């Protein structure tokens, strides 16, 4: 069974997206091949030497050990956090789909204990998703906007490298999951044309998917949020094309939880 490179394992309150507020056990994978300007977890960009795991749910007390983590050890960490009491196990990152075999093995180890398996992904690796989609209950994918996101391989000139085609192929695979949401992080620099193109393609591919419009939490070089008037206008435009549109900001920063 494939071992995983993990950054951390902990129990908390889901802070964003359609399942916001639910008790969730987070398994954070190491490594990411994007560089979102507003990323609040650059510590996940590289695989980690050591994984930290919470000692008790919500305790903020951590232990550490070396990577990689085999599925049986991950299950032991999760059971130590009261696995059954959670609504979801979220595989997050970083980008979990850089390690599809490890995601599959972790899902197999953690499934059947109560919580559903929830995948949080940047939504660009459709082939990796296809390998594991039968083990995932809910796919929460981002739809990256080129105005604010760069590839690791091309951090300076990523602007103009639209992600739409790749996201649309990914969403087509994700449709096989019981639940699917697509998240657009909106900043003052996000352009109407790229947002409209994303909405059009989501409507074309999976019109019943939940679309989450998330006003950015300012971080790093992104210093401001979009105006309330802009969020209202975008929500109205999206609702003209999709059935399930929600405007949900991140809640964990002001709750003060990880
Ligand atoms: S995909 Fe996620 S982890 Fe990677 S840079 Fe963007 S926000 Fe950060």
PDB file of C-alpha atoms and ligand atoms in Angstrom:
ATOM      1  CA  UNK A   1       0.000   0.000   0.000  1.00  0.00           C
ATOM      2  CA  UNK A   2       1.291   3.442  -0.938  1.00  0.00           C
ATOM      3  CA  UNK A   3       2.542   5.644   1.832  1.00  0.00           C
ATOM      4  CA  UNK A   4       1.728   9.364   1.814  1.00  0.00           C
ATOM      5  CA  UNK A   5       3.813  12.465   2.240  1.00  0.00           C
ATOM      6  CA  UNK A   6       1.733  14.460   4.697  1.00  0.00           C
ATOM      7  CA  UNK A   7       2.124  17.869   6.315  1.00  0.00           C
ATOM      8  CA  UNK A   8      -0.436  17.448   9.090  1.00  0.00           C
ATOM      9  CA  UNK A   9      -3.453  15.501  10.365  1.00  0.00           C
ATOM     10  CA  UNK A  10      -5.955  17.275  12.609  1.00  0.00           C
ATOM     11  CA  UNK A  11      -9.600  17.666  13.595  1.00  0.00           C
ATOM     12  CA  UNK A  12     -11.335  20.997  13.082  1.00  0.00           C
ATOM     13  CA  UNK A  13     -14.329  22.861  11.710  1.00  0.00           C
ATOM     14  CA  UNK A  14     -14.509  23.064   7.939  1.00  0.00           C
ATOM     15  CA  UNK A  15     -13.854  26.727   7.259  1.00  0.00           C
ATOM     16  CA  UNK A  16     -14.920  27.129   3.649  1.00  0.00           C
ATOM     17  CA  UNK A  17     -16.949  25.723   0.803  1.00  0.00           C
ATOM     18  CA  UNK A  18     -20.335  23.980   0.752  1.00  0.00           C
ATOM     19  CA  UNK A  19     -19.695  21.956   3.928  1.00  0.00           C
ATOM     20  CA  UNK A  20     -18.572  24.955   5.971  1.00  0.00           C
ATOM     21  CA  UNK A  21     -19.126  24.474   9.693  1.00  0.00           C
ATOM     22  CA  UNK A  22     -18.996  20.683   9.731  1.00  0.00           C
ATOM     23  CA  UNK A  23     -16.646  18.685  11.965  1.00  0.00           C
ATOM     24  CA  UNK A  24     -13.927  17.496   9.630  1.00  0.00           C
ATOM     25  CA  UNK A  25     -10.773  15.452  10.023  1.00  0.00           C
ATOM     26  CA  UNK A  26      -8.155  17.002   7.764  1.00  0.00           C
ATOM     27  CA  UNK A  27      -5.363  15.044   6.097  1.00  0.00           C
ATOM     28  CA  UNK A  28      -3.064  17.612   4.484  1.00  0.00           C
ATOM     29  CA  UNK A  29      -0.809  16.275   1.734  1.00  0.00           C
ATOM     30  CA  UNK A  30       2.609  17.784   0.989  1.00  0.00           C
ATOM     31  CA  UNK A  31       3.529  19.358  -2.353  1.00  0.00           C
ATOM     32  CA  UNK A  32       1.776  21.735  -4.736  1.00  0.00           C
ATOM     33  CA  UNK A  33       2.476  22.654  -8.348  1.00  0.00           C
ATOM     34  CA  UNK A  34       0.607  25.974  -8.323  1.00  0.00           C
ATOM     35  CA  UNK A  35       1.420  29.333  -6.784  1.00  0.00           C
ATOM     36  CA  UNK A  36      -1.813  31.171  -6.018  1.00  0.00           C
ATOM     37  CA  UNK A  37      -0.960  34.757  -5.094  1.00  0.00           C
ATOM     38  CA  UNK A  38      -3.334  34.597  -2.116  1.00  0.00           C
ATOM     39  CA  UNK A  39      -2.176  31.168  -0.858  1.00  0.00           C
ATOM     40  CA  UNK A  40      -2.231  31.038   2.939  1.00  0.00           C
ATOM     41  CA  UNK A  41      -0.335  27.754   3.219  1.00  0.00           C
ATOM     42  CA  UNK A  42       3.003  28.060   1.399  1.00  0.00           C
ATOM     43  CA  UNK A  43       4.357  25.586   3.935  1.00  0.00           C
ATOM     44  CA  UNK A  44       2.591  22.893   1.905  1.00  0.00           C
ATOM     45  CA  UNK A  45       4.268  23.697  -1.407  1.00  0.00           C
ATOM     46  CA  UNK A  46       7.090  21.198  -0.895  1.00  0.00           C
ATOM     47  CA  UNK A  47       6.873  17.632   0.416  1.00  0.00           C
ATOM     48  CA  UNK A  48       7.483  17.625   4.175  1.00  0.00           C
ATOM     49  CA  UNK A  49      10.256  15.812   6.042  1.00  0.00           C
ATOM     50  CA  UNK A  50       8.007  15.398   9.059  1.00  0.00           C
ATOM     51  CA  UNK A  51       4.260  15.148   9.616  1.00  0.00           C
ATOM     52  CA  UNK A  52       2.584  16.708  12.644  1.00  0.00           C
ATOM     53  CA  UNK A  53      -0.621  15.238  14.023  1.00  0.00           C
ATOM     54  CA  UNK A  54      -2.979  16.531  16.662  1.00  0.00           C
ATOM     55  CA  UNK A  55      -3.084  14.635  19.956  1.00  0.00           C
ATOM     56  CA  UNK A  56      -6.784  15.241  20.673  1.00  0.00           C
ATOM     57  CA  UNK A  57      -9.552  16.909  18.600  1.00  0.00           C
ATOM     58  CA  UNK A  58      -9.252  20.699  18.601  1.00  0.00           C
ATOM     59  CA  UNK A  59      -6.543  20.583  21.301  1.00  0.00           C
ATOM     60  CA  UNK A  60      -3.822  22.432  19.421  1.00  0.00           C
ATOM     61  CA  UNK A  61      -1.409  19.882  20.922  1.00  0.00           C
ATOM     62  CA  UNK A  62       0.754  18.241  18.286  1.00  0.00           C
ATOM     63  CA  UNK A  63       3.147  15.340  17.923  1.00  0.00           C
ATOM     64  CA  UNK A  64       5.541  14.739  15.036  1.00  0.00           C
ATOM     65  CA  UNK A  65       7.048  11.852  13.188  1.00  0.00           C
ATOM     66  CA  UNK A  66       8.889  11.294   9.929  1.00  0.00           C
ATOM     67  CA  UNK A  67       7.290  10.877   6.520  1.00  0.00           C
ATOM     68  CA  UNK A  68       6.017   8.948   4.661  1.00  0.00           C
ATOM     69  CA  UNK A  69       2.912   7.718   6.496  1.00  0.00           C
ATOM     70  CA  UNK A  70       1.564   4.250   5.702  1.00  0.00           C
ATOM     71  CA  UNK A  71      -2.249   3.829   5.605  1.00  0.00           C
ATOM     72  CA  UNK A  72      -2.404   1.812   8.835  1.00  0.00           C
ATOM     73  CA  UNK A  73      -0.520   4.556  10.687  1.00  0.00           C
ATOM     74  CA  UNK A  74      -2.826   7.207   9.222  1.00  0.00           C
ATOM     75  CA  UNK A  75      -5.824   5.214  10.426  1.00  0.00           C
ATOM     76  CA  UNK A  76      -4.312   5.064  13.916  1.00  0.00           C
ATOM     77  CA  UNK A  77      -3.821   8.863  13.913  1.00  0.00           C
ATOM     78  CA  UNK A  78      -7.431   9.348  12.764  1.00  0.00           C
ATOM     79  CA  UNK A  79      -8.813   6.957  15.366  1.00  0.00           C
ATOM     80  CA  UNK A  80      -6.856   8.866  18.007  1.00  0.00           C
ATOM     81  CA  UNK A  81      -8.879  11.934  16.945  1.00  0.00           C
ATOM     82  CA  UNK A  82     -12.230  10.149  17.186  1.00  0.00           C
ATOM     83  CA  UNK A  83     -12.619   9.389  13.487  1.00  0.00           C
ATOM     84  CA  UNK A  84     -16.258   8.268  13.762  1.00  0.00           C
ATOM     85  CA  UNK A  85     -17.390  11.601  15.226  1.00  0.00           C
ATOM     86  CA  UNK A  86     -16.552  13.503  12.038  1.00  0.00           C
ATOM     87  CA  UNK A  87     -18.828  14.228   9.118  1.00  0.00           C
ATOM     88  CA  UNK A  88     -15.967  14.215   6.644  1.00  0.00           C
ATOM     89  CA  UNK A  89     -12.385  13.174   6.190  1.00  0.00           C
ATOM     90  CA  UNK A  90     -10.928  15.868   3.952  1.00  0.00           C
ATOM     91  CA  UNK A  91      -7.894  15.147   1.815  1.00  0.00           C
ATOM     92  CA  UNK A  92      -6.416  18.578   1.259  1.00  0.00           C
ATOM     93  CA  UNK A  93      -3.068  20.184   0.605  1.00  0.00           C
ATOM     94  CA  UNK A  94      -0.979  21.226  -1.013  1.00  0.00           C
ATOM     95  CA  UNK A  95      -2.394  19.198  -3.847  1.00  0.00           C
ATOM     96  CA  UNK A  96      -3.437  15.640  -2.918  1.00  0.00           C
ATOM     97  CA  UNK A  97      -3.670  14.497  -6.534  1.00  0.00           C
ATOM     98  CA  UNK A  98       0.095  14.790  -6.925  1.00  0.00           C
ATOM     99  CA  UNK A  99       0.017  11.529  -4.904  1.00  0.00           C
ATOM    100  CA  UNK A 100      -2.964   9.616  -6.363  1.00  0.00           C
ATOM    101  CA  UNK A 101      -1.823   6.159  -5.203  1.00  0.00           C
ATOM    102  CA  UNK A 102      -1.387   7.445  -1.668  1.00  0.00           C
ATOM    103  CA  UNK A 103      -4.809   9.133  -1.778  1.00  0.00           C
ATOM    104  CA  UNK A 104      -6.389   5.864  -2.908  1.00  0.00           C
ATOM    105  CA  UNK A 105      -4.678   3.912  -0.140  1.00  0.00           C
ATOM    106  CA  UNK A 106      -5.623   6.490   2.496  1.00  0.00           C
ATOM    107  CA  UNK A 107      -9.234   6.505   1.302  1.00  0.00           C
ATOM    108  CA  UNK A 108      -9.384   2.727   1.484  1.00  0.00           C
ATOM    109  CA  UNK A 109      -8.012   2.773   5.038  1.00  0.00           C
ATOM    110  CA  UNK A 110     -10.356   5.512   6.291  1.00  0.00           C
ATOM    111  CA  UNK A 111     -13.572   4.591   4.453  1.00  0.00           C
ATOM    112  CA  UNK A 112     -16.325   2.671   6.224  1.00  0.00           C
ATOM    113  CA  UNK A 113     -15.776   4.303   9.625  1.00  0.00           C
ATOM    114  CA  UNK A 114     -18.591   6.856   9.317  1.00  0.00           C
ATOM    115  CA  UNK A 115     -17.227  10.026   7.718  1.00  0.00           C
ATOM    116  CA  UNK A 116     -17.463  10.503   3.983  1.00  0.00           C
ATOM    117  CA  UNK A 117     -14.312  10.996   1.937  1.00  0.00           C
ATOM    118  CA  UNK A 118     -13.984  14.617   0.780  1.00  0.00           C
ATOM    119  CA  UNK A 119     -11.337  15.741  -1.702  1.00  0.00           C
ATOM    120  CA  UNK A 120     -10.171  19.366  -1.814  1.00  0.00           C
ATOM    121  CA  UNK A 121      -8.167  19.921  -4.979  1.00  0.00           C
ATOM    122  CA  UNK A 122      -6.989  22.647  -7.319  1.00  0.00           C
ATOM    123  CA  UNK A 123      -8.820  20.735 -10.020  1.00  0.00           C
ATOM    124  CA  UNK A 124      -6.185  20.378 -12.719  1.00  0.00           C
ATOM    125  CA  UNK A 125      -5.143  16.696 -12.691  1.00  0.00           C
ATOM    126  CA  UNK A 126      -8.007  14.862 -14.369  1.00  0.00           C
ATOM    127  CA  UNK A 127      -6.069  11.658 -15.059  1.00  0.00           C
ATOM    128  CA  UNK A 128      -5.108  11.308 -11.412  1.00  0.00           C
ATOM    129  CA  UNK A 129      -8.718  11.942 -10.364  1.00  0.00           C
ATOM    130  CA  UNK A 130      -9.953   9.266 -12.782  1.00  0.00           C
ATOM    131  CA  UNK A 131      -7.789   6.692 -10.978  1.00  0.00           C
ATOM    132  CA  UNK A 132      -9.386   7.355  -7.593  1.00  0.00           C
ATOM    133  CA  UNK A 133     -12.830   8.828  -8.239  1.00  0.00           C
ATOM    134  CA  UNK A 134     -14.603   5.632  -7.158  1.00  0.00           C
ATOM    135  CA  UNK A 135     -13.157   6.122  -3.648  1.00  0.00           C
ATOM    136  CA  UNK A 136     -14.266   9.767  -3.274  1.00  0.00           C
ATOM    137  CA  UNK A 137     -17.709  10.845  -2.013  1.00  0.00           C
ATOM    138  CA  UNK A 138     -17.378  14.590  -2.587  1.00  0.00           C
ATOM    139  CA  UNK A 139     -15.060  16.509  -4.905  1.00  0.00           C
ATOM    140  CA  UNK A 140     -14.495  20.141  -3.931  1.00  0.00           C
ATOM    141  CA  UNK A 141     -12.492  21.598  -6.784  1.00  0.00           C
ATOM    142  CA  UNK A 142     -11.123  25.052  -7.380  1.00  0.00           C
ATOM    143  CA  UNK A 143     -11.477  26.798 -10.711  1.00  0.00           C
ATOM    144  CA  UNK A 144      -8.311  28.853 -10.844  1.00  0.00           C
ATOM    145  CA  UNK A 145      -8.387  32.284 -12.431  1.00  0.00           C
ATOM    146  CA  UNK A 146      -5.235  33.195 -14.321  1.00  0.00           C
ATOM    147  CA  UNK A 147      -5.317  36.753 -12.978  1.00  0.00           C
ATOM    148  CA  UNK A 148      -4.187  35.484  -9.552  1.00  0.00           C
ATOM    149  CA  UNK A 149      -2.667  32.026 -10.063  1.00  0.00           C
ATOM    150  CA  UNK A 150       0.680  30.924 -11.478  1.00  0.00           C
ATOM    151  CA  UNK A 151       2.161  27.542 -12.191  1.00  0.00           C
ATOM    152  CA  UNK A 152       5.129  26.518 -10.076  1.00  0.00           C
ATOM    153  CA  UNK A 153       7.003  25.850 -13.301  1.00  0.00           C
ATOM    154  CA  UNK A 154       6.294  29.330 -14.642  1.00  0.00           C
ATOM    155  CA  UNK A 155       5.799  31.661 -11.686  1.00  0.00           C
ATOM    156  CA  UNK A 156       6.400  34.960 -13.491  1.00  0.00           C
ATOM    157  CA  UNK A 157       4.609  34.502 -16.783  1.00  0.00           C
ATOM    158  CA  UNK A 158       1.623  32.455 -15.749  1.00  0.00           C
ATOM    159  CA  UNK A 159      -0.724  35.339 -16.521  1.00  0.00           C
ATOM    160  CA  UNK A 160      -2.556  34.521 -19.681  1.00  0.00           C
ATOM    161  CA  UNK A 161      -2.234  30.776 -19.131  1.00  0.00           C
ATOM    162  CA  UNK A 162      -5.956  30.160 -18.785  1.00  0.00           C
ATOM    163  CA  UNK A 163      -6.874  27.028 -16.878  1.00  0.00           C
ATOM    164  CA  UNK A 164     -10.391  26.688 -18.312  1.00  0.00           C
ATOM    165  CA  UNK A 165      -9.831  23.705 -20.649  1.00  0.00           C
ATOM    166  CA  UNK A 166      -8.038  21.673 -17.990  1.00  0.00           C
ATOM    167  CA  UNK A 167     -10.626  22.457 -15.332  1.00  0.00           C
ATOM    168  CA  UNK A 168     -13.457  21.481 -17.656  1.00  0.00           C
ATOM    169  CA  UNK A 169     -11.862  18.057 -18.319  1.00  0.00           C
ATOM    170  CA  UNK A 170     -11.405  17.634 -14.573  1.00  0.00           C
ATOM    171  CA  UNK A 171     -15.018  18.535 -13.813  1.00  0.00           C
ATOM    172  CA  UNK A 172     -16.178  16.026 -16.393  1.00  0.00           C
ATOM    173  CA  UNK A 173     -14.408  13.272 -14.415  1.00  0.00           C
ATOM    174  CA  UNK A 174     -15.561  14.667 -11.044  1.00  0.00           C
ATOM    175  CA  UNK A 175     -19.223  14.318 -12.096  1.00  0.00           C
ATOM    176  CA  UNK A 176     -19.023  10.661 -11.063  1.00  0.00           C
ATOM    177  CA  UNK A 177     -18.811  11.645  -7.370  1.00  0.00           C
ATOM    178  CA  UNK A 178     -21.978  11.903  -5.250  1.00  0.00           C
ATOM    179  CA  UNK A 179     -21.272  15.557  -4.544  1.00  0.00           C
ATOM    180  CA  UNK A 180     -19.335  18.168  -6.521  1.00  0.00           C
ATOM    181  CA  UNK A 181     -18.605  21.799  -5.825  1.00  0.00           C
ATOM    182  CA  UNK A 182     -16.590  24.317  -7.799  1.00  0.00           C
ATOM    183  CA  UNK A 183     -14.974  27.224  -5.981  1.00  0.00           C
ATOM    184  CA  UNK A 184     -13.948  30.518  -7.552  1.00  0.00           C
ATOM    185  CA  UNK A 185     -11.791  32.733  -5.337  1.00  0.00           C
ATOM    186  CA  UNK A 186     -12.601  36.311  -6.286  1.00  0.00           C
ATOM    187  CA  UNK A 187     -10.082  39.122  -5.790  1.00  0.00           C
ATOM    188  CA  UNK A 188     -10.178  42.761  -6.914  1.00  0.00           C
ATOM    189  CA  UNK A 189      -7.981  41.672  -9.857  1.00  0.00           C
ATOM    190  CA  UNK A 190     -10.314  38.898 -11.032  1.00  0.00           C
ATOM    191  CA  UNK A 191     -11.672  39.794 -14.441  1.00  0.00           C
ATOM    192  CA  UNK A 192     -15.328  39.506 -15.424  1.00  0.00           C
ATOM    193  CA  UNK A 193     -14.441  37.730 -18.666  1.00  0.00           C
ATOM    194  CA  UNK A 194     -12.575  34.877 -16.955  1.00  0.00           C
ATOM    195  CA  UNK A 195     -15.297  34.509 -14.303  1.00  0.00           C
ATOM    196  CA  UNK A 196     -18.008  34.411 -16.966  1.00  0.00           C
ATOM    197  CA  UNK A 197     -16.041  31.828 -18.948  1.00  0.00           C
ATOM    198  CA  UNK A 198     -15.708  29.619 -15.868  1.00  0.00           C
ATOM    199  CA  UNK A 199     -19.439  29.883 -15.124  1.00  0.00           C
ATOM    200  CA  UNK A 200     -20.295  29.068 -18.734  1.00  0.00           C
ATOM    201  CA  UNK A 201     -18.115  25.959 -18.727  1.00  0.00           C
ATOM    202  CA  UNK A 202     -19.407  24.721 -15.360  1.00  0.00           C
ATOM    203  CA  UNK A 203     -22.988  25.118 -16.626  1.00  0.00           C
ATOM    204  CA  UNK A 204     -22.081  23.230 -19.796  1.00  0.00           C
ATOM    205  CA  UNK A 205     -20.369  20.355 -17.976  1.00  0.00           C
ATOM    206  CA  UNK A 206     -22.180  19.872 -14.662  1.00  0.00           C
ATOM    207  CA  UNK A 207     -25.111  22.290 -14.264  1.00  0.00           C
ATOM    208  CA  UNK A 208     -26.206  20.884 -10.886  1.00  0.00           C
ATOM    209  CA  UNK A 209     -22.774  21.313  -9.279  1.00  0.00           C
ATOM    210  CA  UNK A 210     -22.635  23.779  -6.402  1.00  0.00           C
ATOM    211  CA  UNK A 211     -20.752  26.933  -7.405  1.00  0.00           C
ATOM    212  CA  UNK A 212     -19.063  28.708  -4.501  1.00  0.00           C
ATOM    213  CA  UNK A 213     -18.001  32.310  -4.992  1.00  0.00           C
ATOM    214  CA  UNK A 214     -15.423  32.964  -2.280  1.00  0.00           C
ATOM    215  CA  UNK A 215     -14.316  36.565  -1.729  1.00  0.00           C
ATOM    216  CA  UNK A 216     -10.590  36.362  -1.117  1.00  0.00           C
ATOM    217  CA  UNK A 217      -9.149  36.561   2.376  1.00  0.00           C
ATOM    218  CA  UNK A 218      -6.368  39.118   1.830  1.00  0.00           C
ATOM    219  CA  UNK A 219      -2.970  37.454   2.114  1.00  0.00           C
ATOM    220  CA  UNK A 220       0.520  38.119   0.787  1.00  0.00           C
ATOM    221  CA  UNK A 221       0.427  40.437  -2.227  1.00  0.00           C
ATOM    222  CA  UNK A 222      -3.387  40.372  -2.301  1.00  0.00           C
ATOM    223  CA  UNK A 223      -4.271  43.220   0.043  1.00  0.00           C
ATOM    224  CA  UNK A 224      -7.993  43.794  -0.468  1.00  0.00           C
ATOM    225  CA  UNK A 225     -11.313  42.001  -0.845  1.00  0.00           C
ATOM    226  CA  UNK A 226     -13.737  42.488  -3.728  1.00  0.00           C
ATOM    227  CA  UNK A 227     -16.479  44.975  -2.929  1.00  0.00           C
ATOM    228  CA  UNK A 228     -19.868  43.748  -1.642  1.00  0.00           C
ATOM    229  CA  UNK A 229     -21.478  45.240  -4.736  1.00  0.00           C
ATOM    230  CA  UNK A 230     -19.233  43.148  -6.980  1.00  0.00           C
ATOM    231  CA  UNK A 231     -20.012  39.943  -5.082  1.00  0.00           C
ATOM    232  CA  UNK A 232     -23.731  40.680  -5.365  1.00  0.00           C
ATOM    233  CA  UNK A 233     -23.437  41.260  -9.098  1.00  0.00           C
ATOM    234  CA  UNK A 234     -21.380  38.100  -9.666  1.00  0.00           C
ATOM    235  CA  UNK A 235     -23.808  35.994  -7.638  1.00  0.00           C
ATOM    236  CA  UNK A 236     -26.718  37.239  -9.730  1.00  0.00           C
ATOM    237  CA  UNK A 237     -24.877  36.530 -12.981  1.00  0.00           C
ATOM    238  CA  UNK A 238     -23.891  33.021 -11.849  1.00  0.00           C
ATOM    239  CA  UNK A 239     -27.440  32.263 -10.698  1.00  0.00           C
ATOM    240  CA  UNK A 240     -28.720  32.980 -14.187  1.00  0.00           C
ATOM    241  CA  UNK A 241     -26.703  29.990 -15.445  1.00  0.00           C
ATOM    242  CA  UNK A 242     -26.515  27.601 -12.466  1.00  0.00           C
ATOM    243  CA  UNK A 243     -29.004  26.190  -9.974  1.00  0.00           C
ATOM    244  CA  UNK A 244     -26.860  26.196  -6.817  1.00  0.00           C
ATOM    245  CA  UNK A 245     -24.758  29.330  -6.314  1.00  0.00           C
ATOM    246  CA  UNK A 246     -23.460  30.342  -2.899  1.00  0.00           C
ATOM    247  CA  UNK A 247     -21.285  33.215  -1.699  1.00  0.00           C
ATOM    248  CA  UNK A 248     -19.220  31.881   1.202  1.00  0.00           C
ATOM    249  CA  UNK A 249     -16.153  33.617   2.656  1.00  0.00           C
ATOM    250  CA  UNK A 250     -13.531  31.700   4.633  1.00  0.00           C
ATOM    251  CA  UNK A 251     -14.653  31.420   8.256  1.00  0.00           C
ATOM    252  CA  UNK A 252     -11.677  29.756   9.940  1.00  0.00           C
ATOM    253  CA  UNK A 253      -9.503  32.920  10.040  1.00  0.00           C
ATOM    254  CA  UNK A 254     -12.009  34.781  12.191  1.00  0.00           C
ATOM    255  CA  UNK A 255     -12.910  31.698  14.211  1.00  0.00           C
ATOM    256  CA  UNK A 256      -9.207  31.435  14.902  1.00  0.00           C
ATOM    257  CA  UNK A 257      -9.036  27.718  14.147  1.00  0.00           C
ATOM    258  CA  UNK A 258      -6.682  25.829  11.812  1.00  0.00           C
TER     259      UNK A 258
HETATM  260  S1  LIG B   1      -3.412  25.282  -5.012  1.00  0.00           S
HETATM  261 FE1  LIG B   1      -3.765  25.543  -2.816  1.00  0.00          FE
HETATM  262  S2  LIG B   1      -1.808  25.015  -1.785  1.00  0.00           S
HETATM  263 FE2  LIG B   1      -1.388  25.323  -3.998  1.00  0.00          FE
HETATM  264  S3  LIG B   1      -0.728  27.470  -4.122  1.00  0.00           S
HETATM  265 FE3  LIG B   1      -2.942  27.411  -4.557  1.00  0.00          FE
HETATM  266  S4  LIG B   1      -3.946  27.765  -2.570  1.00  0.00           S
HETATM  267 FE4  LIG B   1      -1.783  27.222  -2.145  1.00  0.00          FE
END
